[in-house]
Coordinates of C-alpha atoms in Angstrom, one line a residue:
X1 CA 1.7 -3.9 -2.6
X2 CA 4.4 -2.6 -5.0
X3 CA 4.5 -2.5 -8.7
X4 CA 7.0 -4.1 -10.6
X5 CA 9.2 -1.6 -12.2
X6 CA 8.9 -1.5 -16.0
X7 CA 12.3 -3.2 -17.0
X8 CA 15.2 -1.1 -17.5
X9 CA 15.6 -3.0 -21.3
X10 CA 12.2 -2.7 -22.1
X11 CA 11.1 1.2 -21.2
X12 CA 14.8 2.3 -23.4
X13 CA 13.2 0.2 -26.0
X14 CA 9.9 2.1 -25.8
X15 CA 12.4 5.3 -26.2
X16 CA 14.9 3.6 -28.7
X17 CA 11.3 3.0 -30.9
X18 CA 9.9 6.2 -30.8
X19 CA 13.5 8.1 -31.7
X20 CA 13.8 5.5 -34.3
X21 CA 10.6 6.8 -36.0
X22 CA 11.2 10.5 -35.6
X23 CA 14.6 9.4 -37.2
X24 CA 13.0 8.0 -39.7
X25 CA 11.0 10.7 -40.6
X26 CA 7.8 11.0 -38.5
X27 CA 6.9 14.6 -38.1
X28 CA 6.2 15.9 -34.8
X29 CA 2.7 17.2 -34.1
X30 CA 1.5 21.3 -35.4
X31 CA 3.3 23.9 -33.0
X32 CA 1.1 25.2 -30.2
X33 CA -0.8 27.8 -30.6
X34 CA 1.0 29.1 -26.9
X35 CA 4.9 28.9 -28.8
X36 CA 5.2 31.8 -25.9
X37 CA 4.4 29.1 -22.9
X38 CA 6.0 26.0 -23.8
X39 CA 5.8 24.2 -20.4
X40 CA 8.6 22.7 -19.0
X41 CA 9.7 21.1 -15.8
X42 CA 8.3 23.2 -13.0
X43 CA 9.2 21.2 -10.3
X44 CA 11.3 18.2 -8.5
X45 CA 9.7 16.5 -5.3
X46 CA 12.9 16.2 -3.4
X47 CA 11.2 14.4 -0.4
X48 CA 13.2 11.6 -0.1
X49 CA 10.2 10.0 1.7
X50 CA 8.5 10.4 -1.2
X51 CA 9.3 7.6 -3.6
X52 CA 6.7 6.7 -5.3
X53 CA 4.5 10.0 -5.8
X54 CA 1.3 8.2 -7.6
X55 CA -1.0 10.8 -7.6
X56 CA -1.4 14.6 -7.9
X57 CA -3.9 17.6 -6.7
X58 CA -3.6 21.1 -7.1
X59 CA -4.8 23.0 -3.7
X60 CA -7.5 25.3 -3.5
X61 CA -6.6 27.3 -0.6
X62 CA -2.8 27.3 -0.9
X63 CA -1.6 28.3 -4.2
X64 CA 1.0 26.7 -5.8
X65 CA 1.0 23.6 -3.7
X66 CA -0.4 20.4 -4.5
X67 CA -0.8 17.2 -2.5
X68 CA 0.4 13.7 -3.2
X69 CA 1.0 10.4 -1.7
X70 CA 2.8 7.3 -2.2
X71 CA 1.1 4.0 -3.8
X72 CA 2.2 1.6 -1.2
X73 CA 4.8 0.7 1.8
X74 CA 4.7 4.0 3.2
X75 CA 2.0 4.8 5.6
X76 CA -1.4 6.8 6.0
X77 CA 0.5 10.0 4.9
X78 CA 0.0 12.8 2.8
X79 CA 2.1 15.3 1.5
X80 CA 1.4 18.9 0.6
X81 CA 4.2 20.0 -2.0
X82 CA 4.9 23.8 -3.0
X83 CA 6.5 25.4 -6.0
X84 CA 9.6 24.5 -5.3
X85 CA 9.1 20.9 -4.6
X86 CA 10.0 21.1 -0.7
X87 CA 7.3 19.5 1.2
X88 CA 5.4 21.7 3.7
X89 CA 3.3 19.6 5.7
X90 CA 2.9 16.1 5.9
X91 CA -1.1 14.8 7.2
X92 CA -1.1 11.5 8.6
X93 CA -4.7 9.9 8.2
X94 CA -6.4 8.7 11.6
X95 CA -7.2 5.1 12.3
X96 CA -6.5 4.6 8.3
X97 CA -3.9 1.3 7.3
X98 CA -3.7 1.7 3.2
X99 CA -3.3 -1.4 1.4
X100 CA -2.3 0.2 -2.4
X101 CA -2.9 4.3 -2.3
X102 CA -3.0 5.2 -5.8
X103 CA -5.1 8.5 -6.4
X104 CA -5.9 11.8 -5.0
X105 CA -8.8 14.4 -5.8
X106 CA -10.2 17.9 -4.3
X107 CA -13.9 17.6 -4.3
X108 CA -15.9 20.8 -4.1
X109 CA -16.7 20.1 -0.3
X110 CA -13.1 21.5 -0.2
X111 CA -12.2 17.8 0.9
X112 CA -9.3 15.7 -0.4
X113 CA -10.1 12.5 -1.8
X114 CA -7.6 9.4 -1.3
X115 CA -8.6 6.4 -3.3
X116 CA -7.2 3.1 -1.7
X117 CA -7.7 1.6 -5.3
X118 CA -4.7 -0.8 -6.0
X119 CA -5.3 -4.3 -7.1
X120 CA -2.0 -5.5 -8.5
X121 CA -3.5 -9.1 -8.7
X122 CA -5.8 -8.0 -11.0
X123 CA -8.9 -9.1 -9.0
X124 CA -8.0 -10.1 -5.8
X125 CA -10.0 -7.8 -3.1
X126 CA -13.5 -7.6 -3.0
X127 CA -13.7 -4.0 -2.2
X128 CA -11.5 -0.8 -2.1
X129 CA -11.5 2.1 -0.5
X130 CA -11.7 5.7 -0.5
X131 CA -11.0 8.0 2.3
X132 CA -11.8 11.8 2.5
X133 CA -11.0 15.0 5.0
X134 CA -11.2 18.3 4.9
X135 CA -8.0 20.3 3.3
X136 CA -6.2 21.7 6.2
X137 CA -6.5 25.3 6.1
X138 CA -3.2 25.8 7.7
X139 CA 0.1 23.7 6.3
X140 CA 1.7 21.8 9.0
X141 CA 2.6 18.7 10.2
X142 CA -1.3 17.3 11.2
X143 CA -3.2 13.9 11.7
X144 CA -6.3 14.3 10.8
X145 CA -9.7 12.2 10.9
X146 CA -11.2 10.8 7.8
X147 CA -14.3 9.5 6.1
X148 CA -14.1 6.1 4.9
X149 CA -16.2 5.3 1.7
X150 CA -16.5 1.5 0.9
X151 CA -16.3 0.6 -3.1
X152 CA -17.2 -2.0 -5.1
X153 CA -17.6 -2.5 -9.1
X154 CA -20.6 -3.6 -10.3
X155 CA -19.1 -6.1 -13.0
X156 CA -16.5 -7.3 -9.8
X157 CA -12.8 -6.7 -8.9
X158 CA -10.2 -5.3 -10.5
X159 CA -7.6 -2.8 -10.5
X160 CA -7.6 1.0 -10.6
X161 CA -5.3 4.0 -10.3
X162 CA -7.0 6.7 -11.2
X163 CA -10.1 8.8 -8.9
X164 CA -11.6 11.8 -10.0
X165 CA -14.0 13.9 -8.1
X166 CA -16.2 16.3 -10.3
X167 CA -15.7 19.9 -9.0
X168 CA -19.1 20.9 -9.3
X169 CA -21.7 17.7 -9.1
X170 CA -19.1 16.1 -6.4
X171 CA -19.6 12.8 -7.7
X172 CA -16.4 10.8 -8.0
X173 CA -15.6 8.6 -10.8
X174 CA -12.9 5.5 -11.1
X175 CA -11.0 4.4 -14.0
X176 CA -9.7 1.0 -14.2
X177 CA -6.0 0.0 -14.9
X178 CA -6.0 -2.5 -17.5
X179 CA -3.7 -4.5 -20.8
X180 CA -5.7 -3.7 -23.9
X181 CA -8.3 -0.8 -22.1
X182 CA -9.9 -0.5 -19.0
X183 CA -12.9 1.6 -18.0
X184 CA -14.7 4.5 -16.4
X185 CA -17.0 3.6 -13.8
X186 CA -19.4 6.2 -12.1
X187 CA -20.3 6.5 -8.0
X188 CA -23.5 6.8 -6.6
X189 CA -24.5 10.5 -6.7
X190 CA -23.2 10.8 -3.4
X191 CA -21.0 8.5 -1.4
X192 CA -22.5 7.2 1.8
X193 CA -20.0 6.3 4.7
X194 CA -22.4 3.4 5.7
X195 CA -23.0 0.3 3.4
X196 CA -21.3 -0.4 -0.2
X197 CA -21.2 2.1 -2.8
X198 CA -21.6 0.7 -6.5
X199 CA -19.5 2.2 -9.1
X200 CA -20.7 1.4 -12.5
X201 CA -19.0 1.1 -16.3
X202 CA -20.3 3.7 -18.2
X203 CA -17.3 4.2 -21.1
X204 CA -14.8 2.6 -22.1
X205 CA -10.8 3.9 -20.7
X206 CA -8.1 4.1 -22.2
X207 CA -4.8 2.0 -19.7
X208 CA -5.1 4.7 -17.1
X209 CA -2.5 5.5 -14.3
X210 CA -4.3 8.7 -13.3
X211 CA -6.7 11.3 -14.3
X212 CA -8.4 14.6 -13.1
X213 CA -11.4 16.9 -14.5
X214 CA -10.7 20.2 -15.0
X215 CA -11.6 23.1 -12.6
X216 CA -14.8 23.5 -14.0
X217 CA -15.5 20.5 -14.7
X218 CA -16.0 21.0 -18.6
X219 CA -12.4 18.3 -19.6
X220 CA -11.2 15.0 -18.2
X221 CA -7.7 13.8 -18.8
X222 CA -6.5 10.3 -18.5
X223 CA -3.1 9.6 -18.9
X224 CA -1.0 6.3 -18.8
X225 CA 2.8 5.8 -18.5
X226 CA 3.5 7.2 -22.6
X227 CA -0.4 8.7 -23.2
X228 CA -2.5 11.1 -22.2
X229 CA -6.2 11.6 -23.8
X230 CA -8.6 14.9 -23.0
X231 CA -12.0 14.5 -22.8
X232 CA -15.0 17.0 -23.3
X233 CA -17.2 16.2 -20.5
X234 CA -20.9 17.1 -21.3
X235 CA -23.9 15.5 -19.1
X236 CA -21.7 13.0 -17.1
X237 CA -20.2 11.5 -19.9
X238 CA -16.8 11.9 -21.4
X239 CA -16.9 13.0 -25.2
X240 CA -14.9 13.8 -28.2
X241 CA -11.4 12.6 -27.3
X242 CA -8.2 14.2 -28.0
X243 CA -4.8 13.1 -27.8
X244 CA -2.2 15.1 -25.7
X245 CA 1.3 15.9 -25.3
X246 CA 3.0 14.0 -22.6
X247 CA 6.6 14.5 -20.9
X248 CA 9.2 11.1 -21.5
X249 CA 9.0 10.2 -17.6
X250 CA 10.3 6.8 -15.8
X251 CA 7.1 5.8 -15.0
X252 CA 4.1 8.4 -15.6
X253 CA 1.8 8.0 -12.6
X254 CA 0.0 11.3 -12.0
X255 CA -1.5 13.9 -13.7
X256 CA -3.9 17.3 -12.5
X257 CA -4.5 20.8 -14.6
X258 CA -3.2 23.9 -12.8
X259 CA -6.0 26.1 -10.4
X260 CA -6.3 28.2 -13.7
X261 CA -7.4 25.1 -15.7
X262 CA -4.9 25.9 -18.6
X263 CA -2.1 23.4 -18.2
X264 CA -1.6 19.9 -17.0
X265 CA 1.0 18.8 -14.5
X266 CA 2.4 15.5 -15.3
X267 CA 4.7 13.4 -12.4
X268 CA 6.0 10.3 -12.1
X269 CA 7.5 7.7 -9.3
X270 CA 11.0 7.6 -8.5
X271 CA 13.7 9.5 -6.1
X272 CA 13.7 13.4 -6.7
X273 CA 10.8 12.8 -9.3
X274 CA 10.3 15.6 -11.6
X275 CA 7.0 17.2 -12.0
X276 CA 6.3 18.8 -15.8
X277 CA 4.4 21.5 -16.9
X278 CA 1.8 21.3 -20.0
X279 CA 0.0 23.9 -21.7
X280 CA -3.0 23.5 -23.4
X281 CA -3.8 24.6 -26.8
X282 CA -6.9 27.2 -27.1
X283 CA -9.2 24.3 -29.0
X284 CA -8.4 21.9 -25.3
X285 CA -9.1 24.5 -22.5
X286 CA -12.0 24.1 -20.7
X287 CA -15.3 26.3 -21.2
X288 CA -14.8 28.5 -18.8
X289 CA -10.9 29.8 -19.7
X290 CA -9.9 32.6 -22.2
X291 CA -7.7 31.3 -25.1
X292 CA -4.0 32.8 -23.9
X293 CA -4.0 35.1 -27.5
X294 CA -7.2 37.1 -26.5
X295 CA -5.9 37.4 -22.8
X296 CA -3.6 40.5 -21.7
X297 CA -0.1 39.3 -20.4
X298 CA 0.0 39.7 -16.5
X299 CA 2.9 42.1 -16.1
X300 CA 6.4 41.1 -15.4
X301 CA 8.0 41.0 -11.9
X302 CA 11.1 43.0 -12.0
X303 CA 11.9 42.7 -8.3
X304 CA 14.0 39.5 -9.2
X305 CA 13.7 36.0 -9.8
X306 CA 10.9 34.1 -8.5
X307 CA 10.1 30.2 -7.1
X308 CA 8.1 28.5 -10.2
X309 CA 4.5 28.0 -9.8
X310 CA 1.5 25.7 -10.9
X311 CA 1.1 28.5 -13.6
X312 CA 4.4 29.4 -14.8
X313 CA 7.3 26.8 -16.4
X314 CA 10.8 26.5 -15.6
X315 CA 13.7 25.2 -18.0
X316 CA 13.6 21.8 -18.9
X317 CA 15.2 19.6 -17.0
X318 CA 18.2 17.0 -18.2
X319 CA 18.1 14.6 -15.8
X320 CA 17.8 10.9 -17.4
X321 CA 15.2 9.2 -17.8
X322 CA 13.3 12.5 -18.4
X323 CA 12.5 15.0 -21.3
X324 CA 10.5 17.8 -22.3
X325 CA 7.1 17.1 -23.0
X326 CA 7.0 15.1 -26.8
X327 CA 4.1 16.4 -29.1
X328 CA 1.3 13.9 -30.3
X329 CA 2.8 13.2 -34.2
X330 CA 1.4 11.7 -37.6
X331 CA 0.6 8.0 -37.5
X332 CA 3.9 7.0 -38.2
X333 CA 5.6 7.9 -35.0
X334 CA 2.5 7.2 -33.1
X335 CA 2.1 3.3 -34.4
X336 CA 6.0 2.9 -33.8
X337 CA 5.5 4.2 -30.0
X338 CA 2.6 2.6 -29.1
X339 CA 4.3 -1.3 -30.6
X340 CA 6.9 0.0 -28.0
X341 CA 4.6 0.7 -25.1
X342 CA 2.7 -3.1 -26.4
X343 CA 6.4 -4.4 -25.7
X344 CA 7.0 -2.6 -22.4
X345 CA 3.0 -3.3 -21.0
X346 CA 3.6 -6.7 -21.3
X347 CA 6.9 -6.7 -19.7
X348 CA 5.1 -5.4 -16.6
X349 CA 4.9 -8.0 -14.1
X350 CA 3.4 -7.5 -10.3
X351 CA 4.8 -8.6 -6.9
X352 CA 2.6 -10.0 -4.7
X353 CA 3.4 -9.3 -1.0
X354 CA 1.6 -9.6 2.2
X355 CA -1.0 -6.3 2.6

């Protein structure tokens, strides 16, 4: 299935709305405490097989690339992206026909996680799927064979874009896609290949289009098309929210941190989709990371310019339909922006076509 495109009218009026505000006087959120990283575009996927990127996973054994997939039409294919957005191997999944491919995850089995999750009626299939192989140690072209995990919500159907494998307890975690606030529904401590596996509600989500822990498993990030929340996550629970910084994209559909856990790559759908660069202020990072003002700067490579990586930013991009990443502001801007995203959310409709 294929989503609807927000309309063209409706997403400017989400943008018209939010300058409108700032015109009007909103202040923009407190600098960051990193004013010597300010993120930036660091990447465009200029696959033009790749159309719909809808998810987003930094590799563990190939730095600087990261996988993704598109949601639907396309195939059992993933894609393995490096820095400079050229694709460098494409895995096609064995014996695997997706319906709606929304999500992908690294587990700590050093397995990829590709959740089949799409329901764009809202209700319509019984049961989704997740499929899982190993991450290929070498990057080529590669079909591979997978696991496939049968899923099904305890509290019944509905739609989801967003899987999230803890990198330490391995347990994988769904949050649903939904007008007015989904939720976040927990697997069985381990997935079994045989039978049903049960997620249940255990929080309340904010609308979700992705999401992804952090490397140590100590944050969670949710983010929607305009909005992106950070989570503290303490005992398998996520805890004491906090808003984030988000890029202006066309449609916001994917989000991971960088393998160093201090930044969050944001992408979107589209042709020659940008991917943006994040950095997180010292009170966000997770546990287990330094705050950047206590760290010593890596030295500077003076052999010549260099391919951007996961870690480092590029200059902002002026492509339309894309900005540099907009700071969380006072409650005026933010209650202007989110009417606008009220306006655009309901302007989203769904195709149905035949799966």
């Amino acid at each position: 299935m294929r989503t609807t495109r927000l309309p063209a009218a409706l997403l400017a009026a989400a943008c018209a709305t939010a300058a409108v505000a700032v015109g009007a006087g909103a202040t923009v959120g407190a600098p960051s405490a990193h004013a010597a990283d300010p993120g930036g575009q660091v990447f465009t996927i200029a696959d033009p097989r790749i159309t719909e990127s809808s998810g987003l996973a930094a590799s563990r054994q190939h730095p600087g690339v990261h996988w993704t997939h598109n949601d639907s039409d396309d195939g059992p294919y993933v894609y393995a992206i490096d820095s400079q957005g050229r694709t460098v191997a494409t895995v096609t999944l064995r014996g695997v026909e997706p319906r709606d491919v929304e999500a992908i995850s690294l587990g700590p089995d050093g397995r990829l996680y590709v959740g089949d999750l799409g329901d764009n009626l809202g209700g319509k299939w019984p049961e989704v799927w997740i499929y899982a192989f190993a991450e290929p140690a070498e990057l080529h072209d590669q079909a591979v064979d997978v696991t496939r995990y049968k899923v099904r919500y305890e509290d019944g159907p509905r739609d989801a874009e967003a899987l999230m494998v803890h990198p330490v307890t391995g347990r994988a975690y769904i949050a649903s896609k939904k007008q007015g606030g989904g939720a976040l529904y927990q697997g069985p401590e381990k997935l079994s290949p045989t039978g049903v596996n049960t997620f249940r509600r255990i929080a309340d989500a904010p609308w979700t289009t992705d999401g992804a822990f952090s490397p140590d498993g100590t944050r969670l990030v949710l983010r929607g098309y305009f909005s992106a929340t950070l989570y503290r996550w303490k005992d398998g629970m996520p805890g004491d929210p906090s808003p984030l910084s988000v890029p202006f994209q066309r449609q916001g559909e994917s989000v991971t941190f960088t393998s160093d856990g201090r930044a969050l790559l944001y992408g979107t759908e589209g042709k020659d989709s940008p991917v943006w660069r994040a950095p997180l202020d010292d009170a966000q990072l997770p546990d287990t990371v330094e705050p950047l003002r206590s760290a010593t700067p890596a030295p500077s490579d003076s052999s010549g310019p260099a391919a951007p990586a996961s870690g480092a930013a590029a200059p902002p991009s002026t492509a339309a339909g894309d900005g540099p990443p907009a700071s969380t502001g006072d409650k005026a801007l933010g209650v202007a922006f989110l009417a606008a995203i009220a306006i655009a959310v309901l302007g989203l409709r769904r195709k149905k076509r035949g799966g």
